Amino acid sequence: MVAPRCGTARRGRGAGALWWRNSARALPRDAGASKLSENNIRGCHGGCTDGGRRRAGRAAGRSEPDIRRVLAVSRRPLGREHPRLANRIVQFEHLEAQLKGASCDVALCCLGTNLRQAGSQERFRAVDLECVLAFARAAREANAERFVVISSVGADPGARNFYLRTKGEMEQRLMQAGFASLDILQPALLLGWRGETRPLELAARALMPLVNPLLRGRYIPYRAIPARAVGEAMLGAIRSGRRGVQRYTYEGIGTLARLAASRAPAQPKAPARTT
């Protein structure tokens, strides 16, 4: 299940989804921005206001052949249809109440905004902390045992930087939510084009692929990473089967992404033509 974007921030968008396993058919690759994955009809992702996170969410929201159903939870209609995709429109202010009755095994959340889009620190916290926690509570109510969330490299509840301090508090609060498995992905800059671009971000996206090889040793976690790889890593976290709290930075995210690819069910071959 994926949570939609919170109504406190007026820009951006998001989606959520519930997943059921053991299906013979796959959903479209861009099924949703966040989700809950489930066995036996259970399933909750956070809505993404940041373009890179939205792309990561779309990759994570891609259904696999072993997913029976996806319940996409969004603030606006997704504009996609599929027999195994259900889109529930919600108001984030009432997220928990509107998701009552859902059931899932795994929740994937990449809900996030930035200070410029949010407009204030209070609104930023409302999205990146309060909405994430509301989604986590809805996931626990839906019986989710695993929660996968996108945070940030350097997240620390004691950080002087407001953004990193908020992310660190979010991680700390999620650790108290009672999930048997909590996977925290901590990427640095997410590479991927989006509709809204700013000069500094354009420069960073152009330069980071050149700078990445120079970041070595303890600086490796600060390497930029494609948003799609982060989405694939969310799938890899599900398939890892690891329990407890796990944190993944650049190298760990890459390992999870490769795990998702290596365990992807083979697509059936088209029958040979006869003449």
PDB file of C-alpha atoms in Angstrom:
ATOM      1  CA  MET A   1       0.000   0.000   0.000  1.00  0.00           C
ATOM      2  CA  VAL A   2       1.278   3.462  -0.727  1.00  0.00           C
ATOM      3  CA  ALA A   3       0.234   6.607   1.041  1.00  0.00           C
ATOM      4  CA  PRO A   4      -0.724   9.728  -0.911  1.00  0.00           C
ATOM      5  CA  ARG A   5       0.878  13.105  -0.439  1.00  0.00           C
ATOM      6  CA  CYS A   6      -0.169  15.065   2.628  1.00  0.00           C
ATOM      7  CA  GLY A   7      -2.578  17.922   2.131  1.00  0.00           C
ATOM      8  CA  THR A   8      -0.483  20.333   4.196  1.00  0.00           C
ATOM      9  CA  ALA A   9       1.876  20.912   1.274  1.00  0.00           C
ATOM     10  CA  ARG A  10       0.134  22.399  -1.737  1.00  0.00           C
ATOM     11  CA  ARG A  11       2.476  21.199  -4.473  1.00  0.00           C
ATOM     12  CA  GLY A  12       3.595  17.848  -5.783  1.00  0.00           C
ATOM     13  CA  ARG A  13       1.767  14.559  -5.851  1.00  0.00           C
ATOM     14  CA  GLY A  14       2.011  11.001  -4.671  1.00  0.00           C
ATOM     15  CA  ALA A  15       0.518   7.570  -4.770  1.00  0.00           C
ATOM     16  CA  GLY A  16       0.295   4.407  -2.744  1.00  0.00           C
ATOM     17  CA  ALA A  17      -0.376   0.774  -3.385  1.00  0.00           C
ATOM     18  CA  LEU A  18      -1.213  -2.556  -1.800  1.00  0.00           C
ATOM     19  CA  TRP A  19       0.313  -5.704  -3.253  1.00  0.00           C
ATOM     20  CA  TRP A  20      -0.931  -9.283  -3.300  1.00  0.00           C
ATOM     21  CA  ARG A  21       1.456 -12.052  -4.345  1.00  0.00           C
ATOM     22  CA  ASN A  22       1.192 -15.253  -6.410  1.00  0.00           C
ATOM     23  CA  SER A  23      -0.235 -13.835  -9.599  1.00  0.00           C
ATOM     24  CA  ALA A  24       0.543 -14.874 -13.135  1.00  0.00           C
ATOM     25  CA  ARG A  25       0.309 -11.374 -14.621  1.00  0.00           C
ATOM     26  CA  ALA A  26       2.331  -8.227 -14.020  1.00  0.00           C
ATOM     27  CA  LEU A  27       1.046  -4.695 -13.675  1.00  0.00           C
ATOM     28  CA  PRO A  28       2.444  -1.835 -15.755  1.00  0.00           C
ATOM     29  CA  ARG A  29       5.914  -0.705 -14.657  1.00  0.00           C
ATOM     30  CA  ASP A  30       4.627   2.658 -13.398  1.00  0.00           C
ATOM     31  CA  ALA A  31       1.848   1.266 -11.259  1.00  0.00           C
ATOM     32  CA  GLY A  32       2.428   3.704  -8.407  1.00  0.00           C
ATOM     33  CA  ALA A  33       4.852   5.804  -6.425  1.00  0.00           C
ATOM     34  CA  SER A  34       4.735   3.864  -3.160  1.00  0.00           C
ATOM     35  CA  LYS A  35       3.063   0.779  -1.894  1.00  0.00           C
ATOM     36  CA  LEU A  36       2.367  -2.026   0.520  1.00  0.00           C
ATOM     37  CA  SER A  37       3.197  -5.472  -0.741  1.00  0.00           C
ATOM     38  CA  GLU A  38       1.173  -8.425   0.450  1.00  0.00           C
ATOM     39  CA  ASN A  39       0.504 -12.103   0.596  1.00  0.00           C
ATOM     40  CA  ASN A  40      -3.084 -13.322   0.880  1.00  0.00           C
ATOM     41  CA  ILE A  41      -4.705 -10.021  -0.002  1.00  0.00           C
ATOM     42  CA  ARG A  42      -2.907  -7.660   2.254  1.00  0.00           C
ATOM     43  CA  GLY A  43      -1.257  -4.461   1.267  1.00  0.00           C
ATOM     44  CA  CYS A  44       0.305   0.451   1.843  1.00  0.00           C
ATOM     45  CA  HIS A  45       3.847   4.122  -0.453  1.00  0.00           C
ATOM     46  CA  GLY A  46       4.227   7.467   0.462  1.00  0.00           C
ATOM     47  CA  GLY A  47       3.341  10.098  -2.074  1.00  0.00           C
ATOM     48  CA  CYS A  48       6.368  11.810  -3.599  1.00  0.00           C
ATOM     49  CA  THR A  49       6.509  15.523  -4.085  1.00  0.00           C
ATOM     50  CA  ASP A  50      10.186  15.428  -5.032  1.00  0.00           C
ATOM     51  CA  GLY A  51      10.709  14.429  -8.651  1.00  0.00           C
ATOM     52  CA  GLY A  52      13.549  12.004  -7.969  1.00  0.00           C
ATOM     53  CA  ARG A  53      11.573  10.307  -5.223  1.00  0.00           C
ATOM     54  CA  ARG A  54       8.586  10.089  -7.513  1.00  0.00           C
ATOM     55  CA  ARG A  55      10.682   8.254 -10.080  1.00  0.00           C
ATOM     56  CA  ALA A  56      12.010   5.930  -7.406  1.00  0.00           C
ATOM     57  CA  GLY A  57       8.447   5.306  -6.300  1.00  0.00           C
ATOM     58  CA  ARG A  58       7.362   4.461  -9.825  1.00  0.00           C
ATOM     59  CA  ALA A  59      10.138   1.920 -10.083  1.00  0.00           C
ATOM     60  CA  ALA A  60       9.235   0.438  -6.726  1.00  0.00           C
ATOM     61  CA  GLY A  61       5.568   0.518  -7.647  1.00  0.00           C
ATOM     62  CA  ARG A  62       6.244  -1.634 -10.664  1.00  0.00           C
ATOM     63  CA  SER A  63       4.408  -4.880 -10.174  1.00  0.00           C
ATOM     64  CA  GLU A  64       6.107  -8.218 -10.614  1.00  0.00           C
ATOM     65  CA  PRO A  65       4.533 -11.466 -11.826  1.00  0.00           C
ATOM     66  CA  ASP A  66       4.429 -12.736  -8.235  1.00  0.00           C
ATOM     67  CA  ILE A  67       2.196  -9.836  -7.112  1.00  0.00           C
ATOM     68  CA  ARG A  68      -1.519 -10.633  -7.081  1.00  0.00           C
ATOM     69  CA  ARG A  69      -2.939  -7.160  -6.615  1.00  0.00           C
ATOM     70  CA  VAL A  70      -1.966  -3.516  -6.043  1.00  0.00           C
ATOM     71  CA  LEU A  71      -4.114  -1.015  -4.183  1.00  0.00           C
ATOM     72  CA  ALA A  72      -2.824   2.420  -5.151  1.00  0.00           C
ATOM     73  CA  VAL A  73      -3.633   5.141  -2.647  1.00  0.00           C
ATOM     74  CA  SER A  74      -3.332   8.639  -4.096  1.00  0.00           C
ATOM     75  CA  ARG A  75      -4.513  12.212  -3.720  1.00  0.00           C
ATOM     76  CA  ARG A  76      -5.440  12.396  -7.406  1.00  0.00           C
ATOM     77  CA  PRO A  77      -6.422   9.671  -9.906  1.00  0.00           C
ATOM     78  CA  LEU A  78      -3.431   7.805 -11.317  1.00  0.00           C
ATOM     79  CA  GLY A  79      -4.900   7.687 -14.803  1.00  0.00           C
ATOM     80  CA  ARG A  80      -3.940   4.020 -15.216  1.00  0.00           C
ATOM     81  CA  GLU A  81      -6.114   0.945 -15.366  1.00  0.00           C
ATOM     82  CA  HIS A  82      -5.343  -2.738 -14.923  1.00  0.00           C
ATOM     83  CA  PRO A  83      -7.397  -5.711 -13.681  1.00  0.00           C
ATOM     84  CA  ARG A  84      -5.115  -6.033 -10.656  1.00  0.00           C
ATOM     85  CA  LEU A  85      -4.768  -2.336  -9.887  1.00  0.00           C
ATOM     86  CA  ALA A  86      -7.203  -0.509  -7.591  1.00  0.00           C
ATOM     87  CA  ASN A  87      -6.791   3.237  -7.053  1.00  0.00           C
ATOM     88  CA  ARG A  88      -8.197   4.683  -3.824  1.00  0.00           C
ATOM     89  CA  ILE A  89      -8.326   8.490  -3.618  1.00  0.00           C
ATOM     90  CA  VAL A  90      -7.749   9.813  -0.094  1.00  0.00           C
ATOM     91  CA  GLN A  91      -7.073  12.994   1.836  1.00  0.00           C
ATOM     92  CA  PHE A  92      -3.795  12.683   3.681  1.00  0.00           C
ATOM     93  CA  GLU A  93      -5.201  14.551   6.664  1.00  0.00           C
ATOM     94  CA  HIS A  94      -7.513  11.553   7.156  1.00  0.00           C
ATOM     95  CA  LEU A  95      -5.182   8.859   5.844  1.00  0.00           C
ATOM     96  CA  GLU A  96      -5.511   6.387   8.690  1.00  0.00           C
ATOM     97  CA  ALA A  97      -9.298   6.551   8.816  1.00  0.00           C
ATOM     98  CA  GLN A  98      -9.636   6.202   5.053  1.00  0.00           C
ATOM     99  CA  LEU A  99      -7.359   3.142   4.953  1.00  0.00           C
ATOM    100  CA  LYS A 100      -9.190   1.250   7.671  1.00  0.00           C
ATOM    101  CA  GLY A 101      -9.961  -2.281   6.597  1.00  0.00           C
ATOM    102  CA  ALA A 102      -6.891  -2.633   4.347  1.00  0.00           C
ATOM    103  CA  SER A 103      -4.678  -5.660   4.898  1.00  0.00           C
ATOM    104  CA  CYS A 104      -1.085  -6.146   3.765  1.00  0.00           C
ATOM    105  CA  ASP A 105       2.252  -7.796   4.467  1.00  0.00           C
ATOM    106  CA  VAL A 106       4.684  -5.135   3.276  1.00  0.00           C
ATOM    107  CA  ALA A 107       4.525  -1.337   3.038  1.00  0.00           C
ATOM    108  CA  LEU A 108       6.826   0.708   0.816  1.00  0.00           C
ATOM    109  CA  CYS A 109       7.066   4.438   1.472  1.00  0.00           C
ATOM    110  CA  CYS A 110       8.939   7.119  -0.482  1.00  0.00           C
ATOM    111  CA  LEU A 111       6.845  10.035   0.699  1.00  0.00           C
ATOM    112  CA  GLY A 112       8.827  13.268   0.735  1.00  0.00           C
ATOM    113  CA  THR A 113       8.947  16.930  -0.199  1.00  0.00           C
ATOM    114  CA  ASN A 114      11.518  19.695   0.183  1.00  0.00           C
ATOM    115  CA  LEU A 115      11.547  22.983   2.017  1.00  0.00           C
ATOM    116  CA  ARG A 116      10.947  25.037  -1.114  1.00  0.00           C
ATOM    117  CA  GLN A 117       7.867  23.052  -2.105  1.00  0.00           C
ATOM    118  CA  ALA A 118       6.549  22.805   1.447  1.00  0.00           C
ATOM    119  CA  GLY A 119       6.928  26.529   2.060  1.00  0.00           C
ATOM    120  CA  SER A 120       7.929  26.277   5.714  1.00  0.00           C
ATOM    121  CA  GLN A 121       9.651  23.986   8.187  1.00  0.00           C
ATOM    122  CA  GLU A 122       6.307  23.167   9.781  1.00  0.00           C
ATOM    123  CA  ARG A 123       4.805  21.991   6.498  1.00  0.00           C
ATOM    124  CA  PHE A 124       7.950  20.082   5.654  1.00  0.00           C
ATOM    125  CA  ARG A 125       7.688  18.181   8.944  1.00  0.00           C
ATOM    126  CA  ALA A 126       4.002  17.577   8.280  1.00  0.00           C
ATOM    127  CA  VAL A 127       4.913  15.668   5.109  1.00  0.00           C
ATOM    128  CA  ASP A 128       8.295  14.069   5.787  1.00  0.00           C
ATOM    129  CA  LEU A 129       7.581  13.161   9.390  1.00  0.00           C
ATOM    130  CA  GLU A 130       3.896  13.219  10.305  1.00  0.00           C
ATOM    131  CA  CYS A 131       2.545  11.818   7.025  1.00  0.00           C
ATOM    132  CA  VAL A 132       5.169   9.076   6.965  1.00  0.00           C
ATOM    133  CA  LEU A 133       4.288   8.113  10.526  1.00  0.00           C
ATOM    134  CA  ALA A 134       0.563   8.188   9.741  1.00  0.00           C
ATOM    135  CA  PHE A 135       1.205   5.884   6.813  1.00  0.00           C
ATOM    136  CA  ALA A 136       3.262   3.595   9.043  1.00  0.00           C
ATOM    137  CA  ARG A 137       0.445   3.422  11.579  1.00  0.00           C
ATOM    138  CA  ALA A 138      -1.998   2.578   8.787  1.00  0.00           C
ATOM    139  CA  ALA A 139       0.389  -0.128   7.608  1.00  0.00           C
ATOM    140  CA  ARG A 140       0.644  -1.653  11.075  1.00  0.00           C
ATOM    141  CA  GLU A 141      -3.150  -1.534  11.376  1.00  0.00           C
ATOM    142  CA  ALA A 142      -3.222  -3.410   8.064  1.00  0.00           C
ATOM    143  CA  ASN A 143      -0.936  -6.091   9.602  1.00  0.00           C
ATOM    144  CA  ALA A 144       2.182  -5.163   7.616  1.00  0.00           C
ATOM    145  CA  GLU A 145       5.277  -6.905   8.980  1.00  0.00           C
ATOM    146  CA  ARG A 146       7.809  -5.127   6.738  1.00  0.00           C
ATOM    147  CA  PHE A 147       8.148  -1.382   6.123  1.00  0.00           C
ATOM    148  CA  VAL A 148      10.537  -0.032   3.480  1.00  0.00           C
ATOM    149  CA  VAL A 149      11.162   3.725   3.489  1.00  0.00           C
ATOM    150  CA  ILE A 150      13.347   6.200   1.607  1.00  0.00           C
ATOM    151  CA  SER A 151      15.212   8.501   3.985  1.00  0.00           C
ATOM    152  CA  SER A 152      18.475  10.367   3.345  1.00  0.00           C
ATOM    153  CA  VAL A 153      22.190   9.830   3.754  1.00  0.00           C
ATOM    154  CA  GLY A 154      23.307  11.639   6.890  1.00  0.00           C
ATOM    155  CA  ALA A 155      19.927  11.395   8.620  1.00  0.00           C
ATOM    156  CA  ASP A 156      20.442  11.954  12.334  1.00  0.00           C
ATOM    157  CA  PRO A 157      17.945  13.073  15.012  1.00  0.00           C
ATOM    158  CA  GLY A 158      20.781  15.088  16.574  1.00  0.00           C
ATOM    159  CA  ALA A 159      21.911  16.808  13.368  1.00  0.00           C
ATOM    160  CA  ARG A 160      22.168  20.599  13.246  1.00  0.00           C
ATOM    161  CA  ASN A 161      20.751  20.576   9.718  1.00  0.00           C
ATOM    162  CA  PHE A 162      16.938  20.765   9.868  1.00  0.00           C
ATOM    163  CA  TYR A 163      16.390  18.415   6.907  1.00  0.00           C
ATOM    164  CA  LEU A 164      18.710  15.698   8.237  1.00  0.00           C
ATOM    165  CA  ARG A 165      17.384  16.119  11.772  1.00  0.00           C
ATOM    166  CA  THR A 166      13.802  15.604  10.557  1.00  0.00           C
ATOM    167  CA  LYS A 167      14.805  12.520   8.580  1.00  0.00           C
ATOM    168  CA  GLY A 168      16.647  11.150  11.594  1.00  0.00           C
ATOM    169  CA  GLU A 169      13.624  11.697  13.818  1.00  0.00           C
ATOM    170  CA  MET A 170      11.453   9.952  11.241  1.00  0.00           C
ATOM    171  CA  GLU A 171      13.763   6.926  11.274  1.00  0.00           C
ATOM    172  CA  GLN A 172      13.839   6.883  15.066  1.00  0.00           C
ATOM    173  CA  ARG A 173      10.053   7.004  15.326  1.00  0.00           C
ATOM    174  CA  LEU A 174       9.654   4.246  12.732  1.00  0.00           C
ATOM    175  CA  MET A 175      11.958   2.019  14.786  1.00  0.00           C
ATOM    176  CA  GLN A 176       9.389   2.295  17.580  1.00  0.00           C
ATOM    177  CA  ALA A 177       6.441   1.409  15.340  1.00  0.00           C
ATOM    178  CA  GLY A 178       6.695  -2.339  15.891  1.00  0.00           C
ATOM    179  CA  PHE A 179       7.549  -3.672  12.424  1.00  0.00           C
ATOM    180  CA  ALA A 180       9.315  -7.022  12.385  1.00  0.00           C
ATOM    181  CA  SER A 181      11.398  -5.714   9.461  1.00  0.00           C
ATOM    182  CA  LEU A 182      12.288  -2.072   8.839  1.00  0.00           C
ATOM    183  CA  ASP A 183      14.395  -1.297   5.754  1.00  0.00           C
ATOM    184  CA  ILE A 184      15.720   2.277   5.605  1.00  0.00           C
ATOM    185  CA  LEU A 185      17.221   3.370   2.305  1.00  0.00           C
ATOM    186  CA  GLN A 186      19.525   6.388   2.662  1.00  0.00           C
ATOM    187  CA  PRO A 187      20.431   7.678  -0.809  1.00  0.00           C
ATOM    188  CA  ALA A 188      22.183  10.961  -1.539  1.00  0.00           C
ATOM    189  CA  LEU A 189      21.220  12.901  -4.677  1.00  0.00           C
ATOM    190  CA  LEU A 190      18.721  11.010  -6.843  1.00  0.00           C
ATOM    191  CA  LEU A 191      19.502  11.157 -10.553  1.00  0.00           C
ATOM    192  CA  GLY A 192      16.535  11.446 -12.891  1.00  0.00           C
ATOM    193  CA  TRP A 193      14.800  14.145 -14.872  1.00  0.00           C
ATOM    194  CA  ARG A 194      11.577  15.720 -13.694  1.00  0.00           C
ATOM    195  CA  GLY A 195       9.119  18.342 -14.857  1.00  0.00           C
ATOM    196  CA  GLU A 196      10.279  21.018 -12.415  1.00  0.00           C
ATOM    197  CA  THR A 197      14.006  21.753 -12.578  1.00  0.00           C
ATOM    198  CA  ARG A 198      16.166  24.406 -10.960  1.00  0.00           C
ATOM    199  CA  PRO A 199      19.592  25.632 -12.176  1.00  0.00           C
ATOM    200  CA  LEU A 200      21.535  24.296  -9.184  1.00  0.00           C
ATOM    201  CA  GLU A 201      19.869  20.906  -9.448  1.00  0.00           C
ATOM    202  CA  LEU A 202      20.549  20.750 -13.183  1.00  0.00           C
ATOM    203  CA  ALA A 203      24.208  21.489 -12.521  1.00  0.00           C
ATOM    204  CA  ALA A 204      24.375  18.872  -9.779  1.00  0.00           C
ATOM    205  CA  ARG A 205      22.781  16.211 -11.983  1.00  0.00           C
ATOM    206  CA  ALA A 206      25.226  16.997 -14.766  1.00  0.00           C
ATOM    207  CA  LEU A 207      28.304  16.965 -12.538  1.00  0.00           C
ATOM    208  CA  MET A 208      27.583  14.153 -10.092  1.00  0.00           C
ATOM    209  CA  PRO A 209      28.256  11.285 -12.536  1.00  0.00           C
ATOM    210  CA  LEU A 210      31.719  12.826 -12.974  1.00  0.00           C
ATOM    211  CA  VAL A 211      32.195  13.423  -9.261  1.00  0.00           C
ATOM    212  CA  ASN A 212      30.996   9.962  -8.144  1.00  0.00           C
ATOM    213  CA  PRO A 213      34.293   8.146  -8.916  1.00  0.00           C
ATOM    214  CA  LEU A 214      36.133  10.700  -6.779  1.00  0.00           C
ATOM    215  CA  LEU A 215      33.996   9.895  -3.735  1.00  0.00           C
ATOM    216  CA  ARG A 216      35.790   6.984  -2.108  1.00  0.00           C
ATOM    217  CA  GLY A 217      36.141   5.386   1.282  1.00  0.00           C
ATOM    218  CA  ARG A 218      33.887   7.021   3.851  1.00  0.00           C
ATOM    219  CA  TYR A 219      32.518   9.351   1.155  1.00  0.00           C
ATOM    220  CA  ILE A 220      31.018   6.568  -0.982  1.00  0.00           C
ATOM    221  CA  PRO A 221      27.564   6.924   0.681  1.00  0.00           C
ATOM    222  CA  TYR A 222      27.385  10.461  -0.767  1.00  0.00           C
ATOM    223  CA  ARG A 223      27.527   9.306  -4.371  1.00  0.00           C
ATOM    224  CA  ALA A 224      24.509  10.213  -6.497  1.00  0.00           C
ATOM    225  CA  ILE A 225      22.351   7.275  -7.552  1.00  0.00           C
ATOM    226  CA  PRO A 226      19.663   6.794 -10.237  1.00  0.00           C
ATOM    227  CA  ALA A 227      16.184   7.057  -8.779  1.00  0.00           C
ATOM    228  CA  ARG A 228      15.187   3.883 -10.617  1.00  0.00           C
ATOM    229  CA  ALA A 229      17.933   1.977  -8.782  1.00  0.00           C
ATOM    230  CA  VAL A 230      16.439   3.100  -5.459  1.00  0.00           C
ATOM    231  CA  GLY A 231      13.037   1.850  -6.580  1.00  0.00           C
ATOM    232  CA  GLU A 232      14.535  -1.493  -7.576  1.00  0.00           C
ATOM    233  CA  ALA A 233      16.265  -1.620  -4.197  1.00  0.00           C
ATOM    234  CA  MET A 234      12.898  -1.341  -2.462  1.00  0.00           C
ATOM    235  CA  LEU A 235      11.857  -4.503  -4.267  1.00  0.00           C
ATOM    236  CA  GLY A 236      15.169  -6.087  -3.320  1.00  0.00           C
ATOM    237  CA  ALA A 237      14.545  -5.270   0.341  1.00  0.00           C
ATOM    238  CA  ILE A 238      11.292  -7.217   0.171  1.00  0.00           C
ATOM    239  CA  ARG A 239      13.028 -10.215  -1.360  1.00  0.00           C
ATOM    240  CA  SER A 240      16.015 -10.115   1.005  1.00  0.00           C
ATOM    241  CA  GLY A 241      13.995 -11.642   3.830  1.00  0.00           C
ATOM    242  CA  ARG A 242      16.170  -9.852   6.408  1.00  0.00           C
ATOM    243  CA  ARG A 243      14.594  -9.124   9.773  1.00  0.00           C
ATOM    244  CA  GLY A 244      15.062  -6.254  12.188  1.00  0.00           C
ATOM    245  CA  VAL A 245      16.257  -2.749  11.304  1.00  0.00           C
ATOM    246  CA  GLN A 246      18.479  -2.479   8.223  1.00  0.00           C
ATOM    247  CA  ARG A 247      20.018   0.704   6.811  1.00  0.00           C
ATOM    248  CA  TYR A 248      21.347   0.912   3.268  1.00  0.00           C
ATOM    249  CA  THR A 249      23.455   3.663   1.708  1.00  0.00           C
ATOM    250  CA  TYR A 250      24.942   3.784  -1.808  1.00  0.00           C
ATOM    251  CA  GLU A 251      26.598   0.355  -1.935  1.00  0.00           C
ATOM    252  CA  GLY A 252      23.842  -1.414  -0.019  1.00  0.00           C
ATOM    253  CA  ILE A 253      21.180   0.126  -2.252  1.00  0.00           C
ATOM    254  CA  GLY A 254      23.065  -1.137  -5.295  1.00  0.00           C
ATOM    255  CA  THR A 255      23.221  -4.635  -3.809  1.00  0.00           C
ATOM    256  CA  LEU A 256      19.470  -4.644  -3.167  1.00  0.00           C
ATOM    257  CA  ALA A 257      18.767  -3.414  -6.699  1.00  0.00           C
ATOM    258  CA  ARG A 258      20.823  -6.272  -8.134  1.00  0.00           C
ATOM    259  CA  LEU A 259      19.005  -8.694  -5.842  1.00  0.00           C
ATOM    260  CA  ALA A 260      15.669  -7.525  -7.231  1.00  0.00           C
ATOM    261  CA  ALA A 261      16.912  -8.005 -10.790  1.00  0.00           C
ATOM    262  CA  SER A 262      18.430 -11.425 -10.129  1.00  0.00           C
ATOM    263  CA  ARG A 263      15.232 -12.754  -8.575  1.00  0.00           C
ATOM    264  CA  ALA A 264      12.843 -11.248 -11.093  1.00  0.00           C
ATOM    265  CA  PRO A 265      10.680 -14.050 -12.495  1.00  0.00           C
ATOM    266  CA  ALA A 266      11.485 -14.870 -16.088  1.00  0.00           C
ATOM    267  CA  GLN A 267       9.022 -13.543 -18.639  1.00  0.00           C
ATOM    268  CA  PRO A 268       7.338 -16.225 -20.779  1.00  0.00           C
ATOM    269  CA  LYS A 269       8.679 -16.472 -24.320  1.00  0.00           C
ATOM    270  CA  ALA A 270       6.386 -15.797 -27.226  1.00  0.00           C
ATOM    271  CA  PRO A 271       5.414 -18.972 -29.076  1.00  0.00           C
ATOM    272  CA  ALA A 272       7.424 -19.658 -32.216  1.00  0.00           C
ATOM    273  CA  ARG A 273       5.695 -18.924 -35.499  1.00  0.00           C
ATOM    274  CA  THR A 274       4.872 -21.767 -37.829  1.00  0.00           C
ATOM    275  CA  THR A 275       4.560 -21.570 -41.573  1.00  0.00           C
TER     276      THR A 275
END
